[in-house]
Each structure stands twice: as C-alpha cells, then as structure tokens.
PDB file of C-alpha atoms in Angstrom:
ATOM      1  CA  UNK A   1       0.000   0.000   0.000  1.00 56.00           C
ATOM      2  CA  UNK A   2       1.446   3.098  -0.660  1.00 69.00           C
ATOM      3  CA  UNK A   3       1.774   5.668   1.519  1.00 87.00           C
ATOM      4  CA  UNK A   4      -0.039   8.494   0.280  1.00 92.00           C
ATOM      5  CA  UNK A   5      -3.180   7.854  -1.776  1.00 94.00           C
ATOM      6  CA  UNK A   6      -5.423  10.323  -4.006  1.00 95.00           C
ATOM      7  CA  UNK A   7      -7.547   9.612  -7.308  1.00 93.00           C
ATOM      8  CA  UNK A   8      -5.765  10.576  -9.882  1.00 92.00           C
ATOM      9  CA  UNK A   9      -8.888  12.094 -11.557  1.00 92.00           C
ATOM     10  CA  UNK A  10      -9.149  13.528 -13.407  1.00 95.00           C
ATOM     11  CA  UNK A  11     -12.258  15.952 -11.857  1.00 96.00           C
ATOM     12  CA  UNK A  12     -13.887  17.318 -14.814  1.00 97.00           C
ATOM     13  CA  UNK A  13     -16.242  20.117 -13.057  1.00 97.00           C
ATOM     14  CA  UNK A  14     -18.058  23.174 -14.626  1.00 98.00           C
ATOM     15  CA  UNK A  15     -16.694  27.104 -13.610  1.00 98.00           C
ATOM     16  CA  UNK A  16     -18.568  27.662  -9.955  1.00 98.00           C
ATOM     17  CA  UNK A  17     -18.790  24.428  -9.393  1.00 97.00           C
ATOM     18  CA  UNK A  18     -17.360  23.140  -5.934  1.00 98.00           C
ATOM     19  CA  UNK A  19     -15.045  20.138  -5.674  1.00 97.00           C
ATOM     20  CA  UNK A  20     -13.347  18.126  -3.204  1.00 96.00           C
ATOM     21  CA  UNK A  21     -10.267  15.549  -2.840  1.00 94.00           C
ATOM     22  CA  UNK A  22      -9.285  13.457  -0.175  1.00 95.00           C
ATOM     23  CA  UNK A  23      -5.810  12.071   0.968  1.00 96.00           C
ATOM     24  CA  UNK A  24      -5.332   9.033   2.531  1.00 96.00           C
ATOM     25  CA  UNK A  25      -1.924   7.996   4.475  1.00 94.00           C
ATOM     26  CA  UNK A  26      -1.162   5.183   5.701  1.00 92.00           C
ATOM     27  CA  UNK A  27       1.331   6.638   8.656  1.00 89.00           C
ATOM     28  CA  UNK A  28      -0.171   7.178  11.812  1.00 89.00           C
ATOM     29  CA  UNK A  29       2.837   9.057  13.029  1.00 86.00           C
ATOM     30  CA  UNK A  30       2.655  11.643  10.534  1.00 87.00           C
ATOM     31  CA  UNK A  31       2.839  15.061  11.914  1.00 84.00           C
ATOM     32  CA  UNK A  32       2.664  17.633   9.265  1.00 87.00           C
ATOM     33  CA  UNK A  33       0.337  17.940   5.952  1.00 91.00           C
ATOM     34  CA  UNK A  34       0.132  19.975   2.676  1.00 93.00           C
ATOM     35  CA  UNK A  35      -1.599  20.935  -0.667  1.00 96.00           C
ATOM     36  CA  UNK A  36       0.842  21.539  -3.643  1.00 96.00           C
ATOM     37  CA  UNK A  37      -0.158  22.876  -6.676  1.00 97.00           C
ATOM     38  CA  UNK A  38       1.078  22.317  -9.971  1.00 96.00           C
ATOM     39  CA  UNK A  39       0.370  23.795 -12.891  1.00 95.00           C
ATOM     40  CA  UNK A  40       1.344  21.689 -16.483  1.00 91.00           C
ATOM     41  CA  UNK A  41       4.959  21.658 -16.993  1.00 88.00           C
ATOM     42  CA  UNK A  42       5.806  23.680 -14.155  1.00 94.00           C
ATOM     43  CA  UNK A  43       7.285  23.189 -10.518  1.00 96.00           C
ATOM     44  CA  UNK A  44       4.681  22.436  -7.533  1.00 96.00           C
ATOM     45  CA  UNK A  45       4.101  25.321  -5.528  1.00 95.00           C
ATOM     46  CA  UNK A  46       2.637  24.932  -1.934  1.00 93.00           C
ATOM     47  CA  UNK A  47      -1.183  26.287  -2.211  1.00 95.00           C
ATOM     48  CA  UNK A  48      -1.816  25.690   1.423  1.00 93.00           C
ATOM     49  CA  UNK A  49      -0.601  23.459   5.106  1.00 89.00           C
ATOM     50  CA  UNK A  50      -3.607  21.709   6.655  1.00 90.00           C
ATOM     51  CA  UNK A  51      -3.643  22.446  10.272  1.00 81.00           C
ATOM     52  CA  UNK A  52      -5.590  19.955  13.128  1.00 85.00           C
ATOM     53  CA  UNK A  53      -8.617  22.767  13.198  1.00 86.00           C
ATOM     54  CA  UNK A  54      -8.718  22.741   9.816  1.00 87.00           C
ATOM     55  CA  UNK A  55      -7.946  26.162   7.774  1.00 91.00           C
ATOM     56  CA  UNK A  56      -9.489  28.399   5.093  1.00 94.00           C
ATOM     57  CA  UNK A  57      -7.865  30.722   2.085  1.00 93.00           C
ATOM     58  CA  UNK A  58     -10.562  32.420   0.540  1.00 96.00           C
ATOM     59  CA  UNK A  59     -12.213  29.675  -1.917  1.00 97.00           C
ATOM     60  CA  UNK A  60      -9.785  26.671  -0.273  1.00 97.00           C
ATOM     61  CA  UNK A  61     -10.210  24.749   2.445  1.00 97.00           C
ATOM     62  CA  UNK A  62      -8.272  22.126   4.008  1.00 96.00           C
ATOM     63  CA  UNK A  63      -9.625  19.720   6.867  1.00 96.00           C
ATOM     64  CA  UNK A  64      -7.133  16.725   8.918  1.00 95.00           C
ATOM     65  CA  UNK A  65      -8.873  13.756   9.878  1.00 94.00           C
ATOM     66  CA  UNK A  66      -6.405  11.710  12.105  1.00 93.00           C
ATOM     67  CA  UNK A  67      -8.706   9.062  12.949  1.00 94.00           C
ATOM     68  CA  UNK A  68      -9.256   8.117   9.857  1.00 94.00           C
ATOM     69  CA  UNK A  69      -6.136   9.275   8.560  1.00 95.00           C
ATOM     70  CA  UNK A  70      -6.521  11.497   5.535  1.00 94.00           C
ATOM     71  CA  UNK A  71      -6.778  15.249   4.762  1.00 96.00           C
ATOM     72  CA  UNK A  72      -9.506  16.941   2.250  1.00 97.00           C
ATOM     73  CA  UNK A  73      -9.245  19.972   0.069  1.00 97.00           C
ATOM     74  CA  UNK A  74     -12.752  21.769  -0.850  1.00 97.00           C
ATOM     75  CA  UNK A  75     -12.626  24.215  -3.518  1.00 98.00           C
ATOM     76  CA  UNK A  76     -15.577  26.286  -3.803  1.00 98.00           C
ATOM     77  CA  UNK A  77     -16.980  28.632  -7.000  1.00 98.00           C
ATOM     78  CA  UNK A  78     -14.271  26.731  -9.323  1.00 98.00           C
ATOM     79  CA  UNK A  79     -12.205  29.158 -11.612  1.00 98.00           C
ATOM     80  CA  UNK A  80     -10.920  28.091 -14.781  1.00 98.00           C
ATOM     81  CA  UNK A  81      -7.305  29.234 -13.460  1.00 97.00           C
ATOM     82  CA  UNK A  82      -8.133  26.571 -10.535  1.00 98.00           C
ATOM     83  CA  UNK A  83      -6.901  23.695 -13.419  1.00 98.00           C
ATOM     84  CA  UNK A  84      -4.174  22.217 -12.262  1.00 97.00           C
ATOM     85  CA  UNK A  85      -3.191  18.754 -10.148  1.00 96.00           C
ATOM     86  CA  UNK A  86      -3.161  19.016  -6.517  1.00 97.00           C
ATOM     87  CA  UNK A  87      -0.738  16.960  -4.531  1.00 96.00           C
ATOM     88  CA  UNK A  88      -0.581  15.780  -1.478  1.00 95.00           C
ATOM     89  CA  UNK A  89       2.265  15.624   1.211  1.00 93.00           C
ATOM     90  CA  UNK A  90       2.638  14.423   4.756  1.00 91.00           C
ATOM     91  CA  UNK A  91       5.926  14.380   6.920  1.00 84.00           C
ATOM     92  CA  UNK A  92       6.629  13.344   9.934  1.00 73.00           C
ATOM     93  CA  UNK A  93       5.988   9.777  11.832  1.00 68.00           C
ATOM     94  CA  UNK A  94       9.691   8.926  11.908  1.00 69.00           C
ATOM     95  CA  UNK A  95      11.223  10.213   9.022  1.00 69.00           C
ATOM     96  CA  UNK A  96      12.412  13.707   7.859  1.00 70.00           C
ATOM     97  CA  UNK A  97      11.238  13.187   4.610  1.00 82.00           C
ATOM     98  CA  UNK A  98       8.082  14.288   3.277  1.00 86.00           C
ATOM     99  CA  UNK A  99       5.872  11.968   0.858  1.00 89.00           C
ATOM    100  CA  UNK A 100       4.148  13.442  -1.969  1.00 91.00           C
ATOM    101  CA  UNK A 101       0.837  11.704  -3.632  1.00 93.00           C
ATOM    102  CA  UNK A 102       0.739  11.003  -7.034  1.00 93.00           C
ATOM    103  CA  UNK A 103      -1.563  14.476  -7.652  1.00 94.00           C
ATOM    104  CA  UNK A 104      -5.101  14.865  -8.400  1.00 96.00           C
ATOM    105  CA  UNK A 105      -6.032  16.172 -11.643  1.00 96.00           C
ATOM    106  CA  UNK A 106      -8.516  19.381 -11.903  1.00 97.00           C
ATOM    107  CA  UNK A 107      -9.971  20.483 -14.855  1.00 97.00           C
ATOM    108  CA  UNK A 108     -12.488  23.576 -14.936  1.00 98.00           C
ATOM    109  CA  UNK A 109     -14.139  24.353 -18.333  1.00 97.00           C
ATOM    110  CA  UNK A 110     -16.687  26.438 -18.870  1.00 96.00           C
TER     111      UNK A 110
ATOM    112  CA  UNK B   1      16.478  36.549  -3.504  1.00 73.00           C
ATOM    113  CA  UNK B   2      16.650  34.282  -6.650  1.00 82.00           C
ATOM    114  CA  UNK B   3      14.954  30.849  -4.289  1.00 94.00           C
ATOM    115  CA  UNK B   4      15.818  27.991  -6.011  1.00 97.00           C
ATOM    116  CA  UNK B   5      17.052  27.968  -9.485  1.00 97.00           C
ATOM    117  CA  UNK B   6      18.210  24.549 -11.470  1.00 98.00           C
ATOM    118  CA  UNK B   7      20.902  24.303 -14.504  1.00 97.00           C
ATOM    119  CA  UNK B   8      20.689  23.243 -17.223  1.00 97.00           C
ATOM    120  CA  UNK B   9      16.769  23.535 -18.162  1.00 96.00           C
ATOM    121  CA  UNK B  10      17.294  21.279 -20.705  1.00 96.00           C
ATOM    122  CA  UNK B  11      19.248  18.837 -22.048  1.00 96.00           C
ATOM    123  CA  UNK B  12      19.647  15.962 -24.657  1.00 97.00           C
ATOM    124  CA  UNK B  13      21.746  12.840 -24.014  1.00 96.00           C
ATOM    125  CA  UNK B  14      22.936  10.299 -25.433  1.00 97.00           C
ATOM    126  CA  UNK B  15      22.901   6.794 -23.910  1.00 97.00           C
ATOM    127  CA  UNK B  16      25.958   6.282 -22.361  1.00 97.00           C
ATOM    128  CA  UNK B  17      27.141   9.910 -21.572  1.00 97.00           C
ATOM    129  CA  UNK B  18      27.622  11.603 -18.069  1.00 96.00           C
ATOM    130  CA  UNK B  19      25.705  14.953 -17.328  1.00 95.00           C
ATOM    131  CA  UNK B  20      26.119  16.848 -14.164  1.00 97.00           C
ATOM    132  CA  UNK B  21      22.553  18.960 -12.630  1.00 97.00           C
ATOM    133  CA  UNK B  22      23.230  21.597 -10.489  1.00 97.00           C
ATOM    134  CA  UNK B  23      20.678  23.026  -7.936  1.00 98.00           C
ATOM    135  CA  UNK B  24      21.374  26.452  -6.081  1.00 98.00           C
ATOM    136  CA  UNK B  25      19.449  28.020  -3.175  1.00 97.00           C
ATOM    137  CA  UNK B  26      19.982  31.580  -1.603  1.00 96.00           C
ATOM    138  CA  UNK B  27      17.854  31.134   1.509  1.00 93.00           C
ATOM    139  CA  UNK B  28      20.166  29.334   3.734  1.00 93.00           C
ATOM    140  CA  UNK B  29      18.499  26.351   4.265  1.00 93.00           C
ATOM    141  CA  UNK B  30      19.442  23.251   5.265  1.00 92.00           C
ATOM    142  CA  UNK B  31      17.589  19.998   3.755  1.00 92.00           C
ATOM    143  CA  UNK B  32      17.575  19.755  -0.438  1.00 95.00           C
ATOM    144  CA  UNK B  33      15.940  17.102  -2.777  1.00 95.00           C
ATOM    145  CA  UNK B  34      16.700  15.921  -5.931  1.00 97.00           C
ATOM    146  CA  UNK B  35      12.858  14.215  -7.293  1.00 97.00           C
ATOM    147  CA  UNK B  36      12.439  12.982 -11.259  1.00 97.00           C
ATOM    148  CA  UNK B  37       8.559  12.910 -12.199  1.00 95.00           C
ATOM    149  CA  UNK B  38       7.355  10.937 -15.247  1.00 93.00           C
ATOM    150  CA  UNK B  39       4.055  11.288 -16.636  1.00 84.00           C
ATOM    151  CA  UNK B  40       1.648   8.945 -14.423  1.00 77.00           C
ATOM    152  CA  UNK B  41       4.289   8.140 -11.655  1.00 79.00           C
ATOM    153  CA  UNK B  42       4.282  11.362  -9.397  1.00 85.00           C
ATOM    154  CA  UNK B  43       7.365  12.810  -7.761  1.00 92.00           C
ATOM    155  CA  UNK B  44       9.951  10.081  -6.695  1.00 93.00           C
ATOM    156  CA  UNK B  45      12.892  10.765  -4.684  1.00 94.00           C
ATOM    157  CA  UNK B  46      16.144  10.392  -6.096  1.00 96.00           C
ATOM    158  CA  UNK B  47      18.614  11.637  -3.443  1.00 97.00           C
ATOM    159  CA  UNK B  48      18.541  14.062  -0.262  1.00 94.00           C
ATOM    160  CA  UNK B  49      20.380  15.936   2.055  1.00 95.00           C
ATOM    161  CA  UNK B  50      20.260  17.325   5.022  1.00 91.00           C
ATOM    162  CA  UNK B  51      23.200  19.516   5.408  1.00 92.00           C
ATOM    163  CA  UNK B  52      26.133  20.548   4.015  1.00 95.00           C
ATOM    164  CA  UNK B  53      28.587  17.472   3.819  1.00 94.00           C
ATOM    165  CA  UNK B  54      25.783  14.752   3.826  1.00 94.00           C
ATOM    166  CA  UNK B  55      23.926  12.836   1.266  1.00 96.00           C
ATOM    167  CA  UNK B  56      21.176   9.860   1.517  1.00 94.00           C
ATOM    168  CA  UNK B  57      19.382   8.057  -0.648  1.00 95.00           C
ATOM    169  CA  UNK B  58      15.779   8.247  -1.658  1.00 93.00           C
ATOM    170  CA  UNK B  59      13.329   6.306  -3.534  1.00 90.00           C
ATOM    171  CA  UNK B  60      15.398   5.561  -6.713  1.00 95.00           C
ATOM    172  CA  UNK B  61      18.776   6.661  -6.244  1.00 97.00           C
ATOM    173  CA  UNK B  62      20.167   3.925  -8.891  1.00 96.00           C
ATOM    174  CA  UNK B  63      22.161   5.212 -11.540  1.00 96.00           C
ATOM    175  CA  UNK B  64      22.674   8.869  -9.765  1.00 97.00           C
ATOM    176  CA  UNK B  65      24.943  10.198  -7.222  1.00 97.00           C
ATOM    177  CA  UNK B  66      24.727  13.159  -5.749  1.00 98.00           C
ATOM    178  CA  UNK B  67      27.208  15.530  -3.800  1.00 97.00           C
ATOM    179  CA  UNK B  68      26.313  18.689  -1.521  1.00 97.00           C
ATOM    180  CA  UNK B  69      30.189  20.785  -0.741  1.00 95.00           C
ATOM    181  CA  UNK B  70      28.176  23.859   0.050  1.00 96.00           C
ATOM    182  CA  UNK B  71      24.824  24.493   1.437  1.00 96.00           C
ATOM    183  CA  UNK B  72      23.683  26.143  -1.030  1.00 97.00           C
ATOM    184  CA  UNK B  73      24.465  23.807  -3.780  1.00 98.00           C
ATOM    185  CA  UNK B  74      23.201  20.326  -4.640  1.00 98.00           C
ATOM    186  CA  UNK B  75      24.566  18.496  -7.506  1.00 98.00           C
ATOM    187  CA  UNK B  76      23.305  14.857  -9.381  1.00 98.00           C
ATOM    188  CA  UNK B  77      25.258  13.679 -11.481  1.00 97.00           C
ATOM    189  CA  UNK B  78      24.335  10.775 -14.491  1.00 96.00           C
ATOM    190  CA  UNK B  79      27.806   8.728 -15.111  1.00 92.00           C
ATOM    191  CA  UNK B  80      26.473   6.876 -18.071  1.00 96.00           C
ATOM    192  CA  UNK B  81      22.915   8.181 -19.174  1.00 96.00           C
ATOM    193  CA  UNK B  82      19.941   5.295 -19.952  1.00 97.00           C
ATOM    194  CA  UNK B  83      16.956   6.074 -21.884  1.00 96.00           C
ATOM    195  CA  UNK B  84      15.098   5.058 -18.904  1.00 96.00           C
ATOM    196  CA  UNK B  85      16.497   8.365 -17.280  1.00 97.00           C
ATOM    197  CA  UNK B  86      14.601   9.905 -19.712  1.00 97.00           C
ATOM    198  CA  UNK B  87      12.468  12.398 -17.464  1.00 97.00           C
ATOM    199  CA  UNK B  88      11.815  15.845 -15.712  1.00 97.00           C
ATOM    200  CA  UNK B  89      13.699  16.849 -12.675  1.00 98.00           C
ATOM    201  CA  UNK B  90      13.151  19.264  -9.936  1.00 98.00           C
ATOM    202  CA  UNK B  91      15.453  20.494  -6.945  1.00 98.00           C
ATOM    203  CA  UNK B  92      13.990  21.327  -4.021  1.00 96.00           C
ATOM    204  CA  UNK B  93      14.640  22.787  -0.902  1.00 94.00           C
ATOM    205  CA  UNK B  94      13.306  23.272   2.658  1.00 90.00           C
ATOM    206  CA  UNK B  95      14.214  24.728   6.425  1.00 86.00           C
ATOM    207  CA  UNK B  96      14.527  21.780   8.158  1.00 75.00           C
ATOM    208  CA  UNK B  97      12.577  17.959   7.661  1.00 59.00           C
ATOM    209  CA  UNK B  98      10.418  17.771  10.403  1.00 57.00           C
ATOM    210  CA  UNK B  99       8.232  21.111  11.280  1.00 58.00           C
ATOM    211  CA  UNK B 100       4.568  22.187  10.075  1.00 52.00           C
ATOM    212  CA  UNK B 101       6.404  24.742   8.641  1.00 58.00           C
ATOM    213  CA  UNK B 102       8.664  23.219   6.518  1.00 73.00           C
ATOM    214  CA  UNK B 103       7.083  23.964   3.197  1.00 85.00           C
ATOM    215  CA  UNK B 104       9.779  22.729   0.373  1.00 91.00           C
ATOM    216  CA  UNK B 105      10.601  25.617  -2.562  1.00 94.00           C
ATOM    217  CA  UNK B 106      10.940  23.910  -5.946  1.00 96.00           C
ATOM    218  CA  UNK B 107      12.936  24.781  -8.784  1.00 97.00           C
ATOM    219  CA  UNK B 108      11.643  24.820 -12.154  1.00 97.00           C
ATOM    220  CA  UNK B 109      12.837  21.862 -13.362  1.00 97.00           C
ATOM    221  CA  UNK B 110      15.297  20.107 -16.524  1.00 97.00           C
ATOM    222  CA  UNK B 111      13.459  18.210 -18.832  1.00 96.00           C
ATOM    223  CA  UNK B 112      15.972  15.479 -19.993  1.00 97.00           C
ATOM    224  CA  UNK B 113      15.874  13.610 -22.729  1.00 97.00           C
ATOM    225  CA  UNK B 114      18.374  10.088 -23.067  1.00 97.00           C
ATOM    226  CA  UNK B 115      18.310   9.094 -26.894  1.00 96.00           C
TER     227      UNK B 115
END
C-alpha cells in the first residue's frame, strides 16, 4: 500500500462548481500535511498546510482527519485558473522526509 | 532573492554519456531534494540531504549520485545516461525535515531527454 493515496482524476467540473479531494496515508505518526499545486509543466508550488482545526484561504479549504487518517481539500466557486493537479504531502511519523501523492487532476471548463 | 534555481533547463543525451545537474538556493536552508517525475508516476525521490557534507538516498537513487560541498548547492550527477532516465527533474529545498512549517521551494525543473 502506498503511503499516500489520491484519485488521480481527473475531476472534470463546470466554472462555480465546488469540488473536493481526499488524501489518505497510511502513517499514523505523521505530523505535518500539505496541498501543492502544480500547474502543467511547471514546478509544484505549496497552495496551502492543513492544520488539526482545519484552515481556510478564501475559496480553499483544508480539513485533517487523524482518525481516519486522511486530509480533504474543498474548492468552492471553481475558476478556470483553478486547473491544475493538486498533490498531497505528509511528513513526519519517523522520518524527515516528506511523501508526496501522485496528484489529483482538476480540470475547470466552462 | 533568486529561491531555487536549477541548470541546465534542458538537455539531450545520449545513452551512455555523463551529465552533471546543479541546484542552487539563496535562503540558507538546510535539507535539499533531488525528485524525477514521469508522466503517471508522481514525484519520486532520487537523493537528499540534510546539510552541508551529507547525502542519503531516496526512492530511486540507482544510476545517480549526488554531492552537496556547500549548502547552497546540490549536484546529481548521471555517469552513463539510460533512456530510462529519460524524465523531468526538480530540486527542491526546505528549512529543516520535520516542522509544520517546513514547506519545500521547488525549482523549475530540466526536462531530460536520453536518446
């Protein structure tokens, strides 16, 4: 099992529409957790950490779920900039490394 | 303040040659990663660091080696390039391994290309 899970997608929504991912990880050690962004042949960028009470940046929000052991990103009133893949990362639990999901892919059309 | 900048951006290869990457950050910190990503596979960790002097090995550090002199540099090297190395590659770099804070600062990537 690997240790960071997300659907690959891709998520095919409509501009406005509101989306969600999840994250599963299989570490129950882990410690810290982020959303990357990455845009098509370009570097990821961090869009946001995910915090235990959960955190909002304007249209983005992030929620941690320890028992169950994943984290969620909601996007809400979808722009067509918001196309990109979103990856996941958690670090922590023992090593010093973080591990990145294979990325979930957004695409907003019209 | 330049962050984290990669040479070259591109390159072509061919199979059996030796290329050196280098990776350069100006904000002092401490851990760097070299990661390739192929289309479908994610990013995979080649090599890391976590100061200046030290080196360990990722994910899929066959066929690389790495070396970190200073801390702000962090070279991989290819000693005799396989169309399988065929891929993108991105440096990155972060304050330290283990905090909430710790967000890593990529650079923009060489696209490689082993013939």
């Amino acid at each position: 099992r690997k240790e960071v899970e997300q659907d690959p997608g891709p998520f095919n929504v409509p501009e406005g529409a509101t989306v969600a991912f999840n994250c599963t990880y299989s570490n129950s050690a882990s410690q810290s957790f982020f959303w990357y962004r990455q845009d098509c042949r370009k570097e990821p960028k961090l869009l946001m950490s995910v915090y235990s009470s959960g955190n909002e940046d304007g249209r983005f929000t992030a929620q941690l779920n320890r028992a169950s052991q994943y984290i969620s990103l909601l996007i809400r009133d979808s722009k067509l900039s918001d196309s990109a893949t979103y990856l996941c990362v958690v670090n922590g639990g023992g090593s010093y490394i973080p591990t990145f999901g294979r990325g979930t892919s957004l695409i907003v059309h019209p | 303040n330049a962050g984290v900048t990669q040479t070259p951006k591109f390159r072509v290869l061919k199979t059996g040659q030796s290329m050196t990457l280098l990776c350069a950050q100006d904000m002092n910190h401490e851990y760097m990663y070299w990661y390739r990503q192929d289309p479908g596979m994610g990013l995979r960790l080649i090599h890391y660091s976590v100061g200046e002097g030290t080196t360990a090995k990722g994910e899929v550090p066959d066929g690389y080696n790495v070396s970190r002199l200073k801390k702000q540099n962090f070279l991989l090297g290819l000693e005799s390039a396989a169309p399988s190395q065929t891929s993108v590659y991105f440096c990155a770099s972060s304050s330290t391994g283990t905090s909430a804070y710790n967000e890593q600062f990529f650079g923009p990537g060489t696209r490689l290309t082993v013939l």
